[in-house]
PDB file of C-alpha atoms in Angstrom:
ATOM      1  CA  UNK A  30      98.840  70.363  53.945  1.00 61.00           C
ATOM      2  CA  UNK A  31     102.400  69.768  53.082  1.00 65.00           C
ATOM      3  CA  UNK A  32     104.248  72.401  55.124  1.00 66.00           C
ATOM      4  CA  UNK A  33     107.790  71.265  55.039  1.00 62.00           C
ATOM      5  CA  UNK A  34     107.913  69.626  51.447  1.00 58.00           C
ATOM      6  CA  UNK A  35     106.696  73.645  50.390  1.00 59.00           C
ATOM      7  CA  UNK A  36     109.296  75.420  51.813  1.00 56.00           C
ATOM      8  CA  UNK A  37     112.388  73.055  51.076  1.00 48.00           C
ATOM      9  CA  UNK A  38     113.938  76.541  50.213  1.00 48.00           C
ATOM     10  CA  UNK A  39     114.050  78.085  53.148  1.00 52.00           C
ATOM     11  CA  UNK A  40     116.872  79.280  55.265  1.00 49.00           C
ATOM     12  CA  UNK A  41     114.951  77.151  58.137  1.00 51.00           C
ATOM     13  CA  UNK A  42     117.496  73.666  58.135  1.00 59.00           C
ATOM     14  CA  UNK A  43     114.917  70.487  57.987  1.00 70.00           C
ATOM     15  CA  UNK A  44     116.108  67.911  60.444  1.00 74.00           C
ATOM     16  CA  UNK A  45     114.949  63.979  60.145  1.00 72.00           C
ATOM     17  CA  UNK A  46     115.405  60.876  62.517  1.00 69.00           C
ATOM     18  CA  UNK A  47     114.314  57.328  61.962  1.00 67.00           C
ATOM     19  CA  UNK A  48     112.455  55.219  64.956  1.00 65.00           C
ATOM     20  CA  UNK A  49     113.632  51.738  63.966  1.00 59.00           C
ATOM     21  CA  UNK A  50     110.750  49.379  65.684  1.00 59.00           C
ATOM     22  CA  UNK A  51     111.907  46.128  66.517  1.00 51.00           C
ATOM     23  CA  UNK A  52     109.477  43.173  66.665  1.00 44.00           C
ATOM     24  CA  UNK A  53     109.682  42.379  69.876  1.00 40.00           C
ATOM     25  CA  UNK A  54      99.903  87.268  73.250  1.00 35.00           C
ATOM     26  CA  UNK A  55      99.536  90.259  71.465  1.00 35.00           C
ATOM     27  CA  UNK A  56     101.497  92.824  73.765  1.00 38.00           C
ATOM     28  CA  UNK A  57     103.474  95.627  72.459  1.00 34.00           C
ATOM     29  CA  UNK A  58     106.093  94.992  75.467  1.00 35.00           C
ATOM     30  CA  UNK A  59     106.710  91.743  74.140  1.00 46.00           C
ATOM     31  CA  UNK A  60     106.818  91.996  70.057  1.00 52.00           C
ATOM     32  CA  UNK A  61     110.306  90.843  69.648  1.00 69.00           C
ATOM     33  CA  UNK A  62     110.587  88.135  67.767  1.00 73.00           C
ATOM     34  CA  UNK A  63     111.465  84.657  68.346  1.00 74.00           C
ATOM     35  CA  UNK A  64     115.578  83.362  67.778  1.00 74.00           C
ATOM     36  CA  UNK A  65     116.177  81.666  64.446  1.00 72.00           C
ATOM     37  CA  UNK A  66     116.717  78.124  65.204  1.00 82.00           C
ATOM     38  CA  UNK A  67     118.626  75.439  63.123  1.00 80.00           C
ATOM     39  CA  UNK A  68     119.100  71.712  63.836  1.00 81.00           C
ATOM     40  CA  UNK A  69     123.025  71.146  66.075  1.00 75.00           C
ATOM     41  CA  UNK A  70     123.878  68.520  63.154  1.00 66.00           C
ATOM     42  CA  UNK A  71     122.789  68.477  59.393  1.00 53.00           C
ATOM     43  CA  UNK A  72     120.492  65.114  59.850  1.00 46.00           C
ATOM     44  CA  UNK A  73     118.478  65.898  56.880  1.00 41.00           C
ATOM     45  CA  UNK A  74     119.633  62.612  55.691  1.00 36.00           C
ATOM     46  CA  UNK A  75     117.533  59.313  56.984  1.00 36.00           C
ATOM     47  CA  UNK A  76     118.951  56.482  58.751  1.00 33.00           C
ATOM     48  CA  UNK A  77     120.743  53.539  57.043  1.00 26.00           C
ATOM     49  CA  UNK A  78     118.693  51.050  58.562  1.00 32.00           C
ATOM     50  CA  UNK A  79     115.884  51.132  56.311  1.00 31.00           C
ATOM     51  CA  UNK A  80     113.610  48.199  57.867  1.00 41.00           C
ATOM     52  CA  UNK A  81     109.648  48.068  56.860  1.00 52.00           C
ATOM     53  CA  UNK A  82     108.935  49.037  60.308  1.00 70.00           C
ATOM     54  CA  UNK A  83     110.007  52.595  60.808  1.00 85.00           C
ATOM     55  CA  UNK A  84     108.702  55.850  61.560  1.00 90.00           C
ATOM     56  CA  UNK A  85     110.649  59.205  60.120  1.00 92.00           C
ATOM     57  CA  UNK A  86     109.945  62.117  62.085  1.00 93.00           C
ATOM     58  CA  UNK A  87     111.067  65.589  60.516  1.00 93.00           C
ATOM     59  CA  UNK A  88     111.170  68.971  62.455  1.00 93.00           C
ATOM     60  CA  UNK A  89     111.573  72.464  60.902  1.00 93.00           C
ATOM     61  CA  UNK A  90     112.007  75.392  63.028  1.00 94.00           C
ATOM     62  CA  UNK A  91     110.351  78.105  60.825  1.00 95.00           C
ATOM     63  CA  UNK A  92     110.914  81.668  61.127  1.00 93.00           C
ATOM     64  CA  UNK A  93     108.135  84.001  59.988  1.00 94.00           C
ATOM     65  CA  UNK A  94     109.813  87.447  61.207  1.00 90.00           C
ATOM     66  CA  UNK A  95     110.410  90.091  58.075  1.00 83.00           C
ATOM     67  CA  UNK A  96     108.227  90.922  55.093  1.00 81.00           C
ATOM     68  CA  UNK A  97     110.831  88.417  52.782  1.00 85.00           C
ATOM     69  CA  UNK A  98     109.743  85.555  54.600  1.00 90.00           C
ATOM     70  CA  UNK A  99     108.916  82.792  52.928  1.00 94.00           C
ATOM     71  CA  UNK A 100     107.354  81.477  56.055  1.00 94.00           C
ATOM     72  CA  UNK A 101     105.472  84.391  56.831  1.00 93.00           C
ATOM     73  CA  UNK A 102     104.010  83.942  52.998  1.00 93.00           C
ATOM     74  CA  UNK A 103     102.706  80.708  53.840  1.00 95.00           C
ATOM     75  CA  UNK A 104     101.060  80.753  57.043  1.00 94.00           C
ATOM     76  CA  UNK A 105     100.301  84.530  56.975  1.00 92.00           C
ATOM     77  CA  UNK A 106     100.983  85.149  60.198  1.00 94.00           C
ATOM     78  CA  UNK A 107     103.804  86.277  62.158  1.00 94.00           C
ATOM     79  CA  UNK A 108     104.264  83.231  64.840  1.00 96.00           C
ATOM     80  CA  UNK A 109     107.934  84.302  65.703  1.00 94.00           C
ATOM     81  CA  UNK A 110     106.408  87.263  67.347  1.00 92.00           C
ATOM     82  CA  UNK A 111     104.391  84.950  69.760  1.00 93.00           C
ATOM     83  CA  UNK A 112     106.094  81.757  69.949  1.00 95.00           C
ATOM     84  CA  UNK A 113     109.302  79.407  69.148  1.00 94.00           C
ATOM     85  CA  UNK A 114     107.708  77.277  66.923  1.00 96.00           C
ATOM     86  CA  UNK A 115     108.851  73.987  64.791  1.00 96.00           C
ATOM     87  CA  UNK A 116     107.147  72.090  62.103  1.00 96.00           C
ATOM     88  CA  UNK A 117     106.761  68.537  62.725  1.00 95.00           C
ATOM     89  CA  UNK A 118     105.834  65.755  60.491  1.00 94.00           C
ATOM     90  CA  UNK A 119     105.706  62.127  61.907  1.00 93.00           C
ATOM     91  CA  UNK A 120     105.217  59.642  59.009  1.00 93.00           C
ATOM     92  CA  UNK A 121     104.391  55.889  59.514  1.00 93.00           C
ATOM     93  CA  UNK A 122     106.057  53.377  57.381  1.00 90.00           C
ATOM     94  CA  UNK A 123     105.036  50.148  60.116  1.00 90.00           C
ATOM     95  CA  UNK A 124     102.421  48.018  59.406  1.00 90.00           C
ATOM     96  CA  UNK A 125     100.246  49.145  62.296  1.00 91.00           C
ATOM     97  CA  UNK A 126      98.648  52.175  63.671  1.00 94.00           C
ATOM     98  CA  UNK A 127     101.090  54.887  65.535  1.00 94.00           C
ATOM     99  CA  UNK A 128      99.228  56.722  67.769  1.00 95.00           C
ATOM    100  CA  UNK A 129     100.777  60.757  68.628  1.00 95.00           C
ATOM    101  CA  UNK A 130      99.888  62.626  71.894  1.00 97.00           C
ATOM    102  CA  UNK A 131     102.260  65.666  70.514  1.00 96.00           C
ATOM    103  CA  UNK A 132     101.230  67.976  73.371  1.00 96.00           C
ATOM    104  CA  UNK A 133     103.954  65.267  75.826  1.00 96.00           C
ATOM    105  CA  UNK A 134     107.131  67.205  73.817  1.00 97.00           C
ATOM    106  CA  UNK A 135     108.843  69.335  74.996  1.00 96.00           C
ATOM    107  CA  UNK A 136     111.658  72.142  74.665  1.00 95.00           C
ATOM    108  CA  UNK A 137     114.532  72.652  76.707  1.00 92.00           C
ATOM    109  CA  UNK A 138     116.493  76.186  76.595  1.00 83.00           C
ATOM    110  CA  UNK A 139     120.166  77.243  77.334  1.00 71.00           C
ATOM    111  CA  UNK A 140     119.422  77.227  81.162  1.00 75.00           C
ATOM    112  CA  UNK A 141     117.583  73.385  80.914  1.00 72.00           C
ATOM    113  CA  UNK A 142     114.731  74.948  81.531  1.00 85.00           C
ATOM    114  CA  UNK A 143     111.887  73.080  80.412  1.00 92.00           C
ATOM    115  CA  UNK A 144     108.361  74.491  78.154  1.00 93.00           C
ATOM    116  CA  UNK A 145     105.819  72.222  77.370  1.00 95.00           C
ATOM    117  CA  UNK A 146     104.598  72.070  74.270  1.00 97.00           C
ATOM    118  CA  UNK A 147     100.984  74.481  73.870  1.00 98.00           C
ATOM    119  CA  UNK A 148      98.025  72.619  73.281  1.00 98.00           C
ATOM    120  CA  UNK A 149      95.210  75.205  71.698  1.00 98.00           C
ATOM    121  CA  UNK A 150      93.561  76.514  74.455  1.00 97.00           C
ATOM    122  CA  UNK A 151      97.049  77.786  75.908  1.00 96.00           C
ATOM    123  CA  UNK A 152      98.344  78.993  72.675  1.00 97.00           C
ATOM    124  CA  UNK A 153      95.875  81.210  72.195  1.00 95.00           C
ATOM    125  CA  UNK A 154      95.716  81.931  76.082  1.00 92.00           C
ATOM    126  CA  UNK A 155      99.871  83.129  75.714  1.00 92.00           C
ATOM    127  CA  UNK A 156      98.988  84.873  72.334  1.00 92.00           C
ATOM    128  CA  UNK A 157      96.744  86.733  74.240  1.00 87.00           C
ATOM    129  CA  UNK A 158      98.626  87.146  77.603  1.00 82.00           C
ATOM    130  CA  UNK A 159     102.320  86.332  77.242  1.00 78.00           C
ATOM    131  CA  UNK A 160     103.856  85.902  80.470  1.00 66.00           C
ATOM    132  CA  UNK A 161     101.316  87.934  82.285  1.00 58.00           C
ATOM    133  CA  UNK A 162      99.229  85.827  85.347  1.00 52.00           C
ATOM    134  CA  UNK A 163      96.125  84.498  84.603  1.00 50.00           C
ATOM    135  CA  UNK A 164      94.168  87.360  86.703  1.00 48.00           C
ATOM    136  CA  UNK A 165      95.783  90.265  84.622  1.00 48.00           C
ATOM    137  CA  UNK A 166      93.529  92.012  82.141  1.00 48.00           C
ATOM    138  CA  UNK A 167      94.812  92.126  78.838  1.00 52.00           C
ATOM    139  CA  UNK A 168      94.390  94.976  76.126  1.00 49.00           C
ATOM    140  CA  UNK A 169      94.629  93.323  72.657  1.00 55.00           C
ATOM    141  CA  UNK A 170      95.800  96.206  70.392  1.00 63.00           C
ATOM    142  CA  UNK A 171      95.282  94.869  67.392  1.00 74.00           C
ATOM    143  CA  UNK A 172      91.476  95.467  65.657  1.00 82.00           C
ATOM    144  CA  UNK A 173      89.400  92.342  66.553  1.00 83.00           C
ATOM    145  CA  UNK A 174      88.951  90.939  63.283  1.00 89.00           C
ATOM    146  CA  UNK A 175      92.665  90.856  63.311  1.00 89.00           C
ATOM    147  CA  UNK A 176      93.010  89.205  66.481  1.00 90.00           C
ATOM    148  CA  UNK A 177      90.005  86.650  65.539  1.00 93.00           C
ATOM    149  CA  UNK A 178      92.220  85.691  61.858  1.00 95.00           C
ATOM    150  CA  UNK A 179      95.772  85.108  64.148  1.00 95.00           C
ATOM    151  CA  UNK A 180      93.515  82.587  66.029  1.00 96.00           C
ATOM    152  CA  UNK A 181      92.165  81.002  63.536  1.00 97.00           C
ATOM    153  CA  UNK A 182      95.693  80.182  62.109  1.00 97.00           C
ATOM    154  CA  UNK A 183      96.890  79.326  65.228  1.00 98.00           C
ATOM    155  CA  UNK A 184      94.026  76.867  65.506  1.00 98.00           C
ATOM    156  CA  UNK A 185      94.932  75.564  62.256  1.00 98.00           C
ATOM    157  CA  UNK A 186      98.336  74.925  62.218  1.00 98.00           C
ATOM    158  CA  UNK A 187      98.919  73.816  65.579  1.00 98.00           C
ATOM    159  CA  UNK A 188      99.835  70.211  65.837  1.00 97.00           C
ATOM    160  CA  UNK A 189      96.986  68.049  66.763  1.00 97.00           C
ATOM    161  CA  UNK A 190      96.810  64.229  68.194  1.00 97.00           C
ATOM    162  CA  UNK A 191      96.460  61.364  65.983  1.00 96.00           C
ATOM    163  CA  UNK A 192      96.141  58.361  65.119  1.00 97.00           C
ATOM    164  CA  UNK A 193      98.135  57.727  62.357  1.00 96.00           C
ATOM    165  CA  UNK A 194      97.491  54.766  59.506  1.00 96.00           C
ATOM    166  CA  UNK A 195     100.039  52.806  57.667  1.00 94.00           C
ATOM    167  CA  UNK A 196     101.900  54.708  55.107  1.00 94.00           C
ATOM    168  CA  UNK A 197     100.399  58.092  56.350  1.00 96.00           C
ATOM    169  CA  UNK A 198     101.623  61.122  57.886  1.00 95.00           C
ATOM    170  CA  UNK A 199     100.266  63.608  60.779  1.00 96.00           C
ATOM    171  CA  UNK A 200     101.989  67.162  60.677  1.00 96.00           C
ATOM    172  CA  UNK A 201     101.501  70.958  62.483  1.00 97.00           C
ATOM    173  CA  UNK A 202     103.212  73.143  64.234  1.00 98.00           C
ATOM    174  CA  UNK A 203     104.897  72.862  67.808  1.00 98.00           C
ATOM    175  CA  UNK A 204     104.533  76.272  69.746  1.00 98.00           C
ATOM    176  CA  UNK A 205     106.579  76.433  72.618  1.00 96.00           C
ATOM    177  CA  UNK A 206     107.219  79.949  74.910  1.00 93.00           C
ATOM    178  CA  UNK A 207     109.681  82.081  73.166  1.00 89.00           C
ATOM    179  CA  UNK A 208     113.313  81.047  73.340  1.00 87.00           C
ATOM    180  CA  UNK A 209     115.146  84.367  74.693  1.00 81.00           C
ATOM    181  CA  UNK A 210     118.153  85.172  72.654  1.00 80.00           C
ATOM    182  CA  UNK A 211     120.090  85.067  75.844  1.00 79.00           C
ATOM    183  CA  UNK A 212     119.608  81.123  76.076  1.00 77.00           C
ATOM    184  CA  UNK A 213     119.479  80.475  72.480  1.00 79.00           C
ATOM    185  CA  UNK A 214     122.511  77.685  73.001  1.00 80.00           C
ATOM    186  CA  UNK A 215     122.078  74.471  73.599  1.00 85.00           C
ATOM    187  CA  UNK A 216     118.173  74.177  72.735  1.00 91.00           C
ATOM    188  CA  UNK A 217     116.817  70.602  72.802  1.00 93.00           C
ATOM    189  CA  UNK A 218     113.609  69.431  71.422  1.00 94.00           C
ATOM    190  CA  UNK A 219     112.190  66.539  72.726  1.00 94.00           C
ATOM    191  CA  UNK A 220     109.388  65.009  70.369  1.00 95.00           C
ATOM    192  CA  UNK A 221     107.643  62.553  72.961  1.00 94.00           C
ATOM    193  CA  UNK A 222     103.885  60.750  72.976  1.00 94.00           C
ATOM    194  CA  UNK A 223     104.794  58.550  70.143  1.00 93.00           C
ATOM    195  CA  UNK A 224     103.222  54.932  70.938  1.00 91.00           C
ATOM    196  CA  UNK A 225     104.015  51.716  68.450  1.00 86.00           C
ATOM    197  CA  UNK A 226     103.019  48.141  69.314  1.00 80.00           C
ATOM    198  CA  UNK A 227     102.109  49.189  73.044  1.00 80.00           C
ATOM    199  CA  UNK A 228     105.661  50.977  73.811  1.00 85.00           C
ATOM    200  CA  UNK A 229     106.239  55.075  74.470  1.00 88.00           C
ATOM    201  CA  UNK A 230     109.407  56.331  72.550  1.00 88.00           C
ATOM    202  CA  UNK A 231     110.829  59.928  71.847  1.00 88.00           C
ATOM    203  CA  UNK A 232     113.505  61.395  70.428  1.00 91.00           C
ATOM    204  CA  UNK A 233     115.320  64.604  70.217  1.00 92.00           C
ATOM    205  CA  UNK A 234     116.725  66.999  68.218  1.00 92.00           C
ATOM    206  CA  UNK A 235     119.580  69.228  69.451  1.00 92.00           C
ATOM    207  CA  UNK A 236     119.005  73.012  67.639  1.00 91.00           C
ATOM    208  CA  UNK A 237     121.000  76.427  68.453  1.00 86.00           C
ATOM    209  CA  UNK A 238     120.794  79.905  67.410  1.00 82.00           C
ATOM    210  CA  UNK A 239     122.812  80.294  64.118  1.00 76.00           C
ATOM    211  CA  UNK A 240     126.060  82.166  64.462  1.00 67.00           C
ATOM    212  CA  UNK A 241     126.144  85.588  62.223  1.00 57.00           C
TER     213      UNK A 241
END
């Protein structure tokens, strides 16, 4: 499934950053959509370093909102109405197995506050509630073999651990709680559970609401 190499076209910037390694809820209250997000900086370009032991991460926030969307074509499903969400691919160029807890990233708003990245289980728990308490009970009012196909593509395009092999690539889709418009500024993804030779590292990628 190559998400981001499909949709090179899209409005949605593509953001990518090098890790040199050294030896050494359906509610009708809440259908608004999800801000468009871009990357800060254009940093579609890879590092100059370009060292056998590397591994490129690339992030694309999509934006499925509107029957033109070319996101919304691909994933048939509207995810901007549920979540802020970001493709991710994390490519290994080292020699040894990277593993990828993706679920440890997360995304920090205008107001630094800070949303963890949904594993499934709460993905399809905030598709289903929003930001309702757990104890509320919910009245899905979409037809049930609707609801059942918008879980089934959340459960297939949400990003996944994994152990990645030499020269190979693990990629899905980071859903995070909805970005309000109102804090739209100064966004900050932090792409984190990334482990080579024994040692943690992250990295982030600075992303705003476009101006009109």
């Amino acid at each position: 499934m190559d998400m981001i190499g499909q949709k090179t076209k899209s409005r949605a910037a593509a953001a990518v950053v090098s890790l040199i390694l050294f030896n050494g809820i359906f509610l009708q209250a809440c259908s608004t959509s999800a801000p468009f997000l871009v990357p800060e900086k254009e940093s579609g370009q890879k590092e100059k370093e370009l060292g056998s032991d590397r591994v490129d991460i690339q992030i694309r926030p999509i934006d499925t909102s509107g029957f033109k969307s070319k996101d919304l074509d691909f994933y048939h499903f509207d995810f901007s109405q549920f979540f802020t969400a970001i493709e991710i691919r994390v490519h290994n160029s080292t020699q040894n197995p990277v593993q990828w807890d993706p679920f440890q990233s997360i995304l920090k708003n205008g107001e630094e506050k800070e949303f963890q990245t949904f594993n499934e289980d709460g993905a399809i728990d905030y598709y289903k509630r929003g930001e309702l308490p757990g104890d509320s009970i919910v009245l899905l009012q979409k037809p049930y073999e609707q609801q059942k196909e918008d879980i089934e593509n959340i459960k297939r395009f949400i990003v996944k651990p994994a152990s990645v092999p030499p020269g190979q690539e693990a990629e899905g889709l980071l859903l995070f709680r909805k970005v309000s418009l109102n804090h739209c500024e100064n966004v900050l993804l932090v792409v984190a559970g990334i482990q080579t030779n024994h040692q943690e590292r992250k990295v982030s990628f600075p992303l705003k609401c476009p101006k009109e």
